[in-house]
Short mmCIF file of C-alpha atoms and ligand atoms in Angstrom, two decimals:
data_model
loop_
_atom_site.label_atom_id
_atom_site.label_comp_id
_atom_site.label_asym_id
_atom_site.label_seq_id
_atom_site.Cartn_x
_atom_site.Cartn_y
_atom_site.Cartn_z
CA MET A 1 89.14 112.19 65.48
CA ALA A 2 90.74 113.98 68.38
CA LYS A 3 94.36 114.89 68.02
CA VAL A 4 95.85 117.31 70.55
CA GLU A 5 98.97 119.28 69.70
CA LEU A 6 101.01 121.61 71.88
CA GLU A 7 103.56 123.78 70.11
CA HIS A 8 106.09 125.68 72.22
CA VAL A 9 103.57 126.20 74.99
CA TRP A 10 104.55 128.26 78.04
CA LYS A 11 102.66 129.04 81.22
CA ILE A 12 104.05 131.86 83.30
CA TYR A 13 102.00 132.69 86.42
CA GLU A 14 101.97 136.26 87.66
CA GLY A 15 104.69 137.19 85.18
CA LYS A 16 107.30 135.18 87.07
CA VAL A 17 106.51 131.52 87.89
CA GLU A 18 107.49 129.51 84.83
CA ALA A 19 105.23 126.49 85.43
CA VAL A 20 105.48 125.06 81.90
CA LYS A 21 108.41 125.85 79.63
CA ASP A 22 108.29 125.38 75.89
CA ALA A 23 106.18 122.21 75.86
CA THR A 24 105.88 120.59 72.44
CA PHE A 25 104.15 117.26 71.97
CA THR A 26 101.37 115.55 70.06
CA ILE A 27 98.65 113.32 71.45
CA GLU A 28 97.32 111.16 68.66
CA ASP A 29 93.69 110.23 68.19
CA LYS A 30 92.64 107.42 70.59
CA GLU A 31 95.95 107.54 72.41
CA PHE A 32 96.22 107.14 76.20
CA VAL A 33 98.90 109.63 77.18
CA VAL A 34 100.21 110.04 80.72
CA LEU A 35 101.85 113.24 81.96
CA LEU A 36 104.21 112.03 84.65
CA GLY A 37 106.45 113.86 87.06
CA PRO A 38 107.01 114.88 90.68
CA SER A 39 104.83 117.38 92.51
CA GLY A 40 105.08 120.88 91.10
CA CYS A 41 106.57 119.88 87.72
CA GLY A 42 103.73 121.47 85.74
CA LYS A 43 101.55 118.47 84.84
CA THR A 44 98.29 119.86 86.15
CA THR A 45 98.98 123.25 84.59
CA THR A 46 99.52 121.53 81.23
CA LEU A 47 96.25 119.64 81.59
CA ARG A 48 94.35 122.77 82.62
CA MET A 49 95.68 124.63 79.59
CA ILE A 50 94.35 121.84 77.35
CA ALA A 51 90.99 122.09 79.14
CA GLY A 52 90.94 125.87 78.81
CA LEU A 53 90.87 126.40 82.58
CA GLU A 54 94.22 128.15 82.42
CA GLU A 55 95.29 130.69 79.85
CA ILE A 56 98.27 129.83 77.65
CA THR A 57 100.98 132.48 78.08
CA ARG A 58 102.80 131.67 74.84
CA GLY A 59 102.59 128.99 72.17
CA THR A 60 99.77 127.19 70.40
CA LEU A 61 97.26 124.52 71.40
CA LYS A 62 95.52 122.72 68.57
CA ILE A 63 92.75 120.15 68.68
CA ASP A 64 92.19 118.38 65.38
CA GLY A 65 94.32 120.98 63.68
CA LYS A 66 92.29 123.95 64.95
CA VAL A 67 93.91 126.54 67.21
CA MET A 68 92.12 126.41 70.57
CA ASN A 69 93.98 129.03 72.64
CA ASP A 70 91.03 131.38 72.84
CA VAL A 71 88.17 128.88 72.70
CA GLU A 72 86.00 128.69 75.84
CA PRO A 73 86.38 125.48 77.88
CA LYS A 74 82.77 124.52 77.23
CA ASP A 75 83.31 124.73 73.50
CA ARG A 76 86.39 122.52 73.41
CA ASP A 77 84.51 119.22 73.53
CA ILE A 78 86.69 118.03 76.39
CA ALA A 79 85.66 116.40 79.68
CA MET A 80 87.82 116.54 82.77
CA VAL A 81 87.77 114.20 85.76
CA PHE A 82 89.20 115.89 88.84
CA GLN A 83 91.21 114.41 91.68
CA ASN A 84 88.45 115.19 94.22
CA TYR A 85 85.72 114.09 91.73
CA ALA A 86 83.83 117.40 92.30
CA LEU A 87 80.45 115.67 92.66
CA TYR A 88 77.44 117.72 93.80
CA PRO A 89 76.67 116.36 97.30
CA HIS A 90 72.95 117.20 97.24
CA MET A 91 72.32 115.49 93.89
CA THR A 92 71.78 111.81 93.19
CA VAL A 93 74.24 109.88 91.11
CA TYR A 94 71.83 110.10 88.19
CA ASP A 95 71.56 113.87 88.48
CA ASN A 96 75.29 114.27 88.90
CA MET A 97 75.83 112.38 85.67
CA ALA A 98 72.99 114.15 83.87
CA PHE A 99 73.96 117.65 85.03
CA GLY A 100 76.26 118.60 82.14
CA LEU A 101 73.76 117.36 79.57
CA LYS A 102 70.88 119.28 81.18
CA LEU A 103 72.97 122.45 81.07
CA ARG A 104 73.48 121.84 77.39
CA LYS A 105 69.71 121.39 76.98
CA PHE A 106 69.79 117.80 75.78
CA PRO A 107 66.31 116.19 75.44
CA LYS A 108 65.26 114.22 78.50
CA ASN A 109 65.11 110.84 76.77
CA GLU A 110 68.59 111.34 75.29
CA ILE A 111 69.94 112.21 78.75
CA GLU A 112 68.36 109.11 80.24
CA LYS A 113 69.76 106.91 77.47
CA ARG A 114 73.28 108.26 77.91
CA VAL A 115 73.29 108.11 81.72
CA LYS A 116 71.98 104.53 81.73
CA GLU A 117 74.48 103.47 79.10
CA ALA A 118 77.40 105.01 81.01
CA ALA A 119 76.15 103.50 84.29
CA LYS A 120 76.10 100.09 82.62
CA ILE A 121 79.63 100.45 81.27
CA LEU A 122 80.84 101.42 84.74
CA GLY A 123 78.75 98.89 86.67
CA ILE A 124 76.95 101.53 88.77
CA GLU A 125 73.38 100.96 87.56
CA GLU A 126 72.28 100.05 91.09
CA LEU A 127 73.60 103.31 92.52
CA LEU A 128 71.78 105.88 90.40
CA ASP A 129 69.39 106.95 93.20
CA ARG A 130 72.09 107.37 95.84
CA LYS A 131 73.77 110.55 96.98
CA PRO A 132 77.61 110.80 96.81
CA ARG A 133 77.95 110.43 100.61
CA GLN A 134 76.32 106.99 100.35
CA LEU A 135 79.09 105.78 98.03
CA SER A 136 82.53 104.30 98.56
CA GLY A 137 85.61 106.08 97.17
CA GLY A 138 85.77 103.75 94.19
CA GLN A 139 82.08 104.22 93.42
CA ARG A 140 82.44 108.00 93.58
CA GLN A 141 85.34 107.73 91.21
CA ARG A 142 83.18 105.79 88.76
CA VAL A 143 80.43 108.43 88.97
CA ALA A 144 82.97 111.15 88.20
CA VAL A 145 84.12 109.16 85.16
CA GLY A 146 80.48 108.54 84.23
CA ARG A 147 79.80 112.24 84.21
CA ALA A 148 82.57 112.63 81.65
CA ILE A 149 81.48 109.64 79.53
CA VAL A 150 77.88 110.84 79.04
CA ARG A 151 79.15 113.90 77.24
CA ASN A 152 80.88 111.72 74.68
CA PRO A 153 83.72 114.23 74.44
CA LYS A 154 86.57 114.25 71.95
CA VAL A 155 89.14 114.16 74.72
CA PHE A 156 89.10 112.98 78.34
CA LEU A 157 91.39 114.68 80.83
CA PHE A 158 92.13 112.94 84.13
CA ASP A 159 93.89 114.74 86.97
CA GLU A 160 95.28 112.15 89.40
CA PRO A 161 91.89 110.40 89.57
CA LEU A 162 93.09 107.48 91.68
CA SER A 163 95.10 109.31 94.32
CA ASN A 164 92.28 109.29 96.90
CA LEU A 165 91.74 105.54 96.71
CA ASP A 166 93.39 102.85 98.81
CA ALA A 167 96.13 100.74 97.24
CA LYS A 168 93.94 97.76 96.35
CA LEU A 169 91.22 99.84 94.75
CA ARG A 170 93.84 101.78 92.81
CA VAL A 171 95.07 98.59 91.19
CA GLN A 172 91.49 97.62 90.30
CA MET A 173 90.55 101.04 88.92
CA ARG A 174 93.79 101.10 86.94
CA SER A 175 92.74 98.09 84.91
CA GLU A 176 89.15 99.37 84.68
CA LEU A 177 90.28 102.66 83.20
CA LYS A 178 92.47 100.82 80.74
CA LYS A 179 89.56 98.66 79.63
CA LEU A 180 87.36 101.72 79.43
CA HIS A 181 89.87 103.36 77.13
CA HIS A 182 89.65 100.44 74.71
CA ARG A 183 85.90 100.37 74.92
CA LEU A 184 85.36 104.09 74.35
CA GLU A 185 88.18 104.39 71.83
CA ALA A 186 88.79 107.77 73.42
CA THR A 187 91.74 110.11 73.48
CA ILE A 188 92.87 110.33 77.10
CA VAL A 189 95.35 112.63 78.80
CA TYR A 190 96.06 111.45 82.32
CA VAL A 191 98.12 113.22 84.96
CA THR A 192 99.89 111.32 87.72
CA HIS A 193 103.06 111.32 89.80
CA ASP A 194 102.78 107.53 90.14
CA GLN A 195 105.19 105.81 87.79
CA ILE A 196 103.38 102.48 88.09
CA GLU A 197 100.10 104.03 86.90
CA ALA A 198 101.99 105.58 84.02
CA MET A 199 103.78 102.39 83.06
CA THR A 200 100.69 100.19 83.25
CA MET A 201 98.17 102.41 81.49
CA ALA A 202 99.94 104.64 78.99
CA ASP A 203 100.45 104.19 75.28
CA LYS A 204 102.82 107.12 75.62
CA ILE A 205 104.41 108.77 78.65
CA ILE A 206 105.50 112.40 78.83
CA VAL A 207 107.95 112.87 81.70
CA MET A 208 108.20 116.40 83.14
CA LYS A 209 110.49 118.07 85.63
CA ASP A 210 110.56 121.75 86.67
CA GLY A 211 108.17 122.67 83.86
CA VAL A 212 110.35 121.06 81.19
CA ILE A 213 109.55 117.93 79.21
CA GLN A 214 112.33 115.44 79.79
CA GLN A 215 111.26 112.63 77.49
CA VAL A 216 108.30 111.44 75.42
CA GLY A 217 108.09 107.73 74.70
CA THR A 218 106.33 104.42 75.14
CA PRO A 219 106.61 102.86 78.62
CA ASN A 220 109.14 100.45 77.17
CA GLU A 221 111.29 103.26 75.73
CA ILE A 222 111.11 105.31 78.91
CA TYR A 223 112.17 102.31 81.00
CA ASN A 224 114.82 100.84 78.75
CA LYS A 225 116.16 103.95 77.04
CA PRO A 226 115.81 106.79 79.55
CA ALA A 227 117.01 110.09 78.09
CA ASN A 228 118.77 111.27 81.24
CA THR A 229 119.47 110.48 84.88
CA PHE A 230 116.22 112.12 86.01
CA VAL A 231 114.00 109.87 83.89
CA ALA A 232 116.17 106.85 84.69
CA GLY A 233 115.88 107.49 88.41
CA PHE A 234 112.19 108.37 88.39
CA ILE A 235 110.99 105.21 86.63
CA GLY A 236 111.54 101.85 88.29
CA SER A 237 111.40 100.76 91.89
CA PRO A 238 113.81 100.37 93.58
CA ALA A 239 115.42 103.10 91.51
CA MET A 240 118.27 102.61 89.08
CA ASN A 241 121.73 102.63 90.70
CA PHE A 242 124.00 105.49 89.69
CA ILE A 243 127.70 104.93 90.33
CA ASP A 244 130.37 107.57 89.64
CA SER A 245 132.85 105.81 87.37
CA LYS A 246 135.50 106.17 84.74
CA ILE A 247 135.71 104.33 81.45
CA ILE A 248 139.15 102.80 81.05
CA LYS A 249 140.83 100.86 78.27
CA ASP A 250 142.66 97.71 79.28
CA ASN A 251 142.25 94.97 76.73
CA GLY A 252 138.73 96.18 75.94
CA LEU A 253 136.75 98.82 77.81
CA TRP A 254 135.87 98.71 81.49
CA ILE A 255 133.77 100.54 84.01
CA LYS A 256 136.01 101.48 86.89
CA SER A 257 134.65 102.95 90.07
CA ASP A 258 135.91 103.00 93.64
CA GLY A 259 134.69 99.48 94.34
CA LEU A 260 133.94 97.96 90.95
CA LYS A 261 135.75 96.96 87.77
CA LEU A 262 133.36 95.58 85.17
CA LYS A 263 133.94 94.69 81.53
CA ILE A 264 131.88 96.63 79.01
CA PRO A 265 130.35 94.36 76.35
CA LYS A 266 132.01 94.66 72.91
CA GLN A 267 128.82 95.90 71.27
CA PHE A 268 129.04 99.19 73.24
CA GLU A 269 132.76 99.85 72.71
CA GLU A 270 132.48 102.01 69.62
CA LEU A 271 129.83 104.25 71.17
CA LEU A 272 131.89 104.76 74.34
CA GLU A 273 135.26 105.27 72.65
CA GLN A 274 135.08 109.07 73.12
CA TYR A 275 134.56 108.64 76.86
CA ILE A 276 137.77 106.69 77.51
CA ASP A 277 139.53 108.07 80.61
CA LYS A 278 136.57 110.35 81.24
CA GLU A 279 134.30 110.40 84.26
CA VAL A 280 130.79 109.15 83.63
CA ILE A 281 127.79 107.91 85.59
CA PHE A 282 127.34 104.17 85.32
CA GLY A 283 123.66 103.23 85.62
CA ILE A 284 122.34 99.76 86.32
CA ARG A 285 118.90 98.70 87.47
CA PRO A 286 118.67 96.64 90.69
CA GLU A 287 117.04 93.77 88.78
CA ASN A 288 120.11 93.52 86.55
CA ILE A 289 122.39 92.69 89.47
CA TYR A 290 122.24 89.09 90.67
CA ASP A 291 123.35 87.13 93.67
CA LYS A 292 125.97 84.93 91.96
CA MET A 293 124.36 81.78 93.35
CA PHE A 294 121.17 82.55 91.38
CA ALA A 295 122.57 84.55 88.47
CA MET A 296 120.43 84.71 85.35
CA ALA A 297 123.28 86.38 83.46
CA PRO A 298 126.42 84.37 82.74
CA SER A 299 129.13 85.07 85.31
CA GLU A 300 132.41 85.47 83.48
CA GLY A 301 134.45 86.92 86.31
CA GLU A 302 134.69 90.15 84.36
CA ASN A 303 131.12 91.11 85.22
CA THR A 304 131.29 89.95 88.83
CA ALA A 305 132.18 91.89 91.97
CA SER A 306 132.42 91.30 95.69
CA ALA A 307 130.25 93.45 97.88
CA GLN A 308 129.36 93.72 101.51
CA VAL A 309 125.71 93.22 102.41
CA ASP A 310 124.50 96.27 104.31
CA VAL A 311 120.77 95.56 104.60
CA VAL A 312 118.58 92.61 103.53
CA GLU A 313 114.91 93.33 102.76
CA PRO A 314 112.95 90.14 102.04
CA LEU A 315 109.68 90.87 100.21
CA GLY A 316 108.58 87.30 99.66
CA SER A 317 108.67 87.18 95.87
CA GLU A 318 112.11 88.82 95.80
CA THR A 319 114.73 90.14 98.17
CA ILE A 320 116.30 93.58 98.07
CA LEU A 321 119.96 93.74 99.00
CA HIS A 322 121.68 97.01 99.86
CA LEU A 323 125.32 96.47 98.99
CA ILE A 324 128.60 98.28 99.49
CA ALA A 325 131.79 97.96 97.44
CA GLY A 326 134.51 100.44 98.39
CA ASN A 327 132.76 103.81 98.50
CA ASP A 328 130.04 102.64 96.10
CA LYS A 329 126.60 101.86 97.40
CA PHE A 330 124.06 100.04 95.26
CA VAL A 331 120.90 97.99 95.47
CA ALA A 332 120.16 94.58 93.94
CA VAL A 333 116.84 92.80 93.64
CA VAL A 334 117.72 89.13 93.93
CA ASP A 335 116.19 85.69 94.14
CA PRO A 336 114.30 85.29 97.45
CA LYS A 337 116.23 82.07 98.09
CA THR A 338 119.39 84.12 98.57
CA GLN A 339 121.45 83.15 101.61
CA ALA A 340 122.93 86.63 101.90
CA LYS A 341 123.16 87.94 105.48
CA GLU A 342 123.92 91.39 106.70
CA GLU A 343 127.67 92.20 106.95
CA GLN A 344 128.58 89.18 104.82
CA ILE A 345 130.68 89.57 101.65
CA ILE A 346 128.97 88.09 98.61
CA ASP A 347 129.65 87.86 94.89
CA VAL A 348 127.23 89.69 92.64
CA VAL A 349 126.93 89.43 88.86
CA PHE A 350 126.12 92.46 86.70
CA ASP A 351 124.17 91.96 83.49
CA MET A 352 126.31 94.43 81.58
CA ASN A 353 124.14 94.17 78.47
CA ALA A 354 121.60 96.17 80.48
CA MET A 355 124.05 98.88 81.51
CA HIS A 356 123.53 102.62 80.98
CA ILE A 357 126.08 105.40 80.74
CA PHE A 358 125.23 109.03 81.43
CA ASP A 359 127.34 112.12 80.78
CA LYS A 360 128.57 113.36 84.13
CA GLU A 361 128.15 117.05 83.26
CA THR A 362 124.75 117.03 81.59
CA GLY A 363 123.17 113.84 82.97
CA LYS A 364 122.20 112.94 79.40
CA ALA A 365 122.20 109.31 78.34
CA VAL A 366 125.15 108.23 76.23
CA LEU A 367 124.10 104.60 76.26
P1 ATP B 1 101.09 118.37 91.73
O1 ATP B 1 101.35 116.95 91.39
O2 ATP B 1 101.56 118.75 93.09
O3 ATP B 1 99.69 118.82 91.42
P2 ATP B 1 101.97 119.53 89.23
O4 ATP B 1 103.07 118.85 88.54
O5 ATP B 1 100.61 119.28 88.73
O6 ATP B 1 102.06 119.24 90.78
P3 ATP B 1 101.38 122.30 88.83
O7 ATP B 1 100.19 122.31 89.73
O8 ATP B 1 101.14 122.36 87.38
O9 ATP B 1 102.31 121.08 89.16
O10 ATP B 1 102.32 123.52 89.26
C1 ATP B 1 103.50 123.86 88.57
C2 ATP B 1 104.15 125.07 89.21
O11 ATP B 1 103.33 126.21 89.05
C3 ATP B 1 104.37 124.93 90.70
O12 ATP B 1 105.60 125.54 91.01
C4 ATP B 1 103.22 125.70 91.30
O13 ATP B 1 103.57 126.23 92.56
C5 ATP B 1 103.00 126.79 90.29
N1 ATP B 1 101.59 127.23 90.24
C6 ATP B 1 100.50 126.47 90.00
N2 ATP B 1 99.38 127.20 89.98
C7 ATP B 1 99.74 128.48 90.24
C8 ATP B 1 99.04 129.74 90.34
N3 ATP B 1 97.71 129.80 90.19
N4 ATP B 1 99.77 130.83 90.61
C9 ATP B 1 101.12 130.80 90.75
N5 ATP B 1 101.84 129.65 90.64
C10 ATP B 1 101.17 128.51 90.39
#
């Protein structure tokens, strides 16, 4: 069992920098949790407080129900994999992996058994005699993970472990780490600013901004039910479109912006009643706007608009259109067979069942 709980945890550096503000969340046993957010949002600080490398200013950290605030890092039964791997350059791979166990005075045969087992899991058995400089980035990364595995810790902490790898290797290591998680049945806390890593690996994502937790949820919840405009804009690429609009009543409810008038599906009417004649932010993901010629959502006229094509970006499997309607600018990801050309006016269909509404003042999701 390895459950990690943070209760109203604060980190204030030098009495003034509020790096983490009132963080409360639970990481369940065997869960793969990703702390996600832009640079400087407090992810690494949170991870380092769990590891014991950073003192907790206020609040409580519990592991398996026991308060850990004042427990030494070495006694927390946690292993951390750093961004730069922190391998000892003069030691072989074997010795790098064995180092922590030697320090803890494990018997030699036990060390050998654990190192060989971890090397097998990670497919680095052939590399045990090499020095770190004789390894590729991906191999070094595996050694760093191996060093954590041999300790058989309660909790693994990963601090942006893939950020030094090239794009192709990142994709490969992503799926390897995911498989490893299943195999080890470990509790993992993983820090990244890469939303794709978070979406593909996490059981649960914790989104942070300016030291404050914005939302905790499954990848599906974070993507489909973002709590506010920050989360909505941070997850998904290209990002969700935000269009300043008003909700008006005219034989049903409509989204009305400078360049768009779109019918709101009946199912949302009750929820949006209180926003009639109020300004809101209309959110729609680029993949929910179609070139009318290839629309996957039914085009009923009431969910269709004309827009001028500003830029066409063909990516092969899909095409990104930058569109303008009145003063509104938005992006659509459309079928690559689109005939749309720059400066042309085209009809686009909005899948209004996928719409979001955010409060203009607070940015909080209404729908
Ligand atoms: P990155 O992705 O860039 O590592 P992060 O989300 O992990 O960012 P943190 O490293 O946790 O962010 O930093 C959070 C805030 O705390 C930042 O404003 C940072 O400047 C500040 N900070 C971090 N460490 C210290 C320190 N030792 N002393 C003072 N301020 C610090």
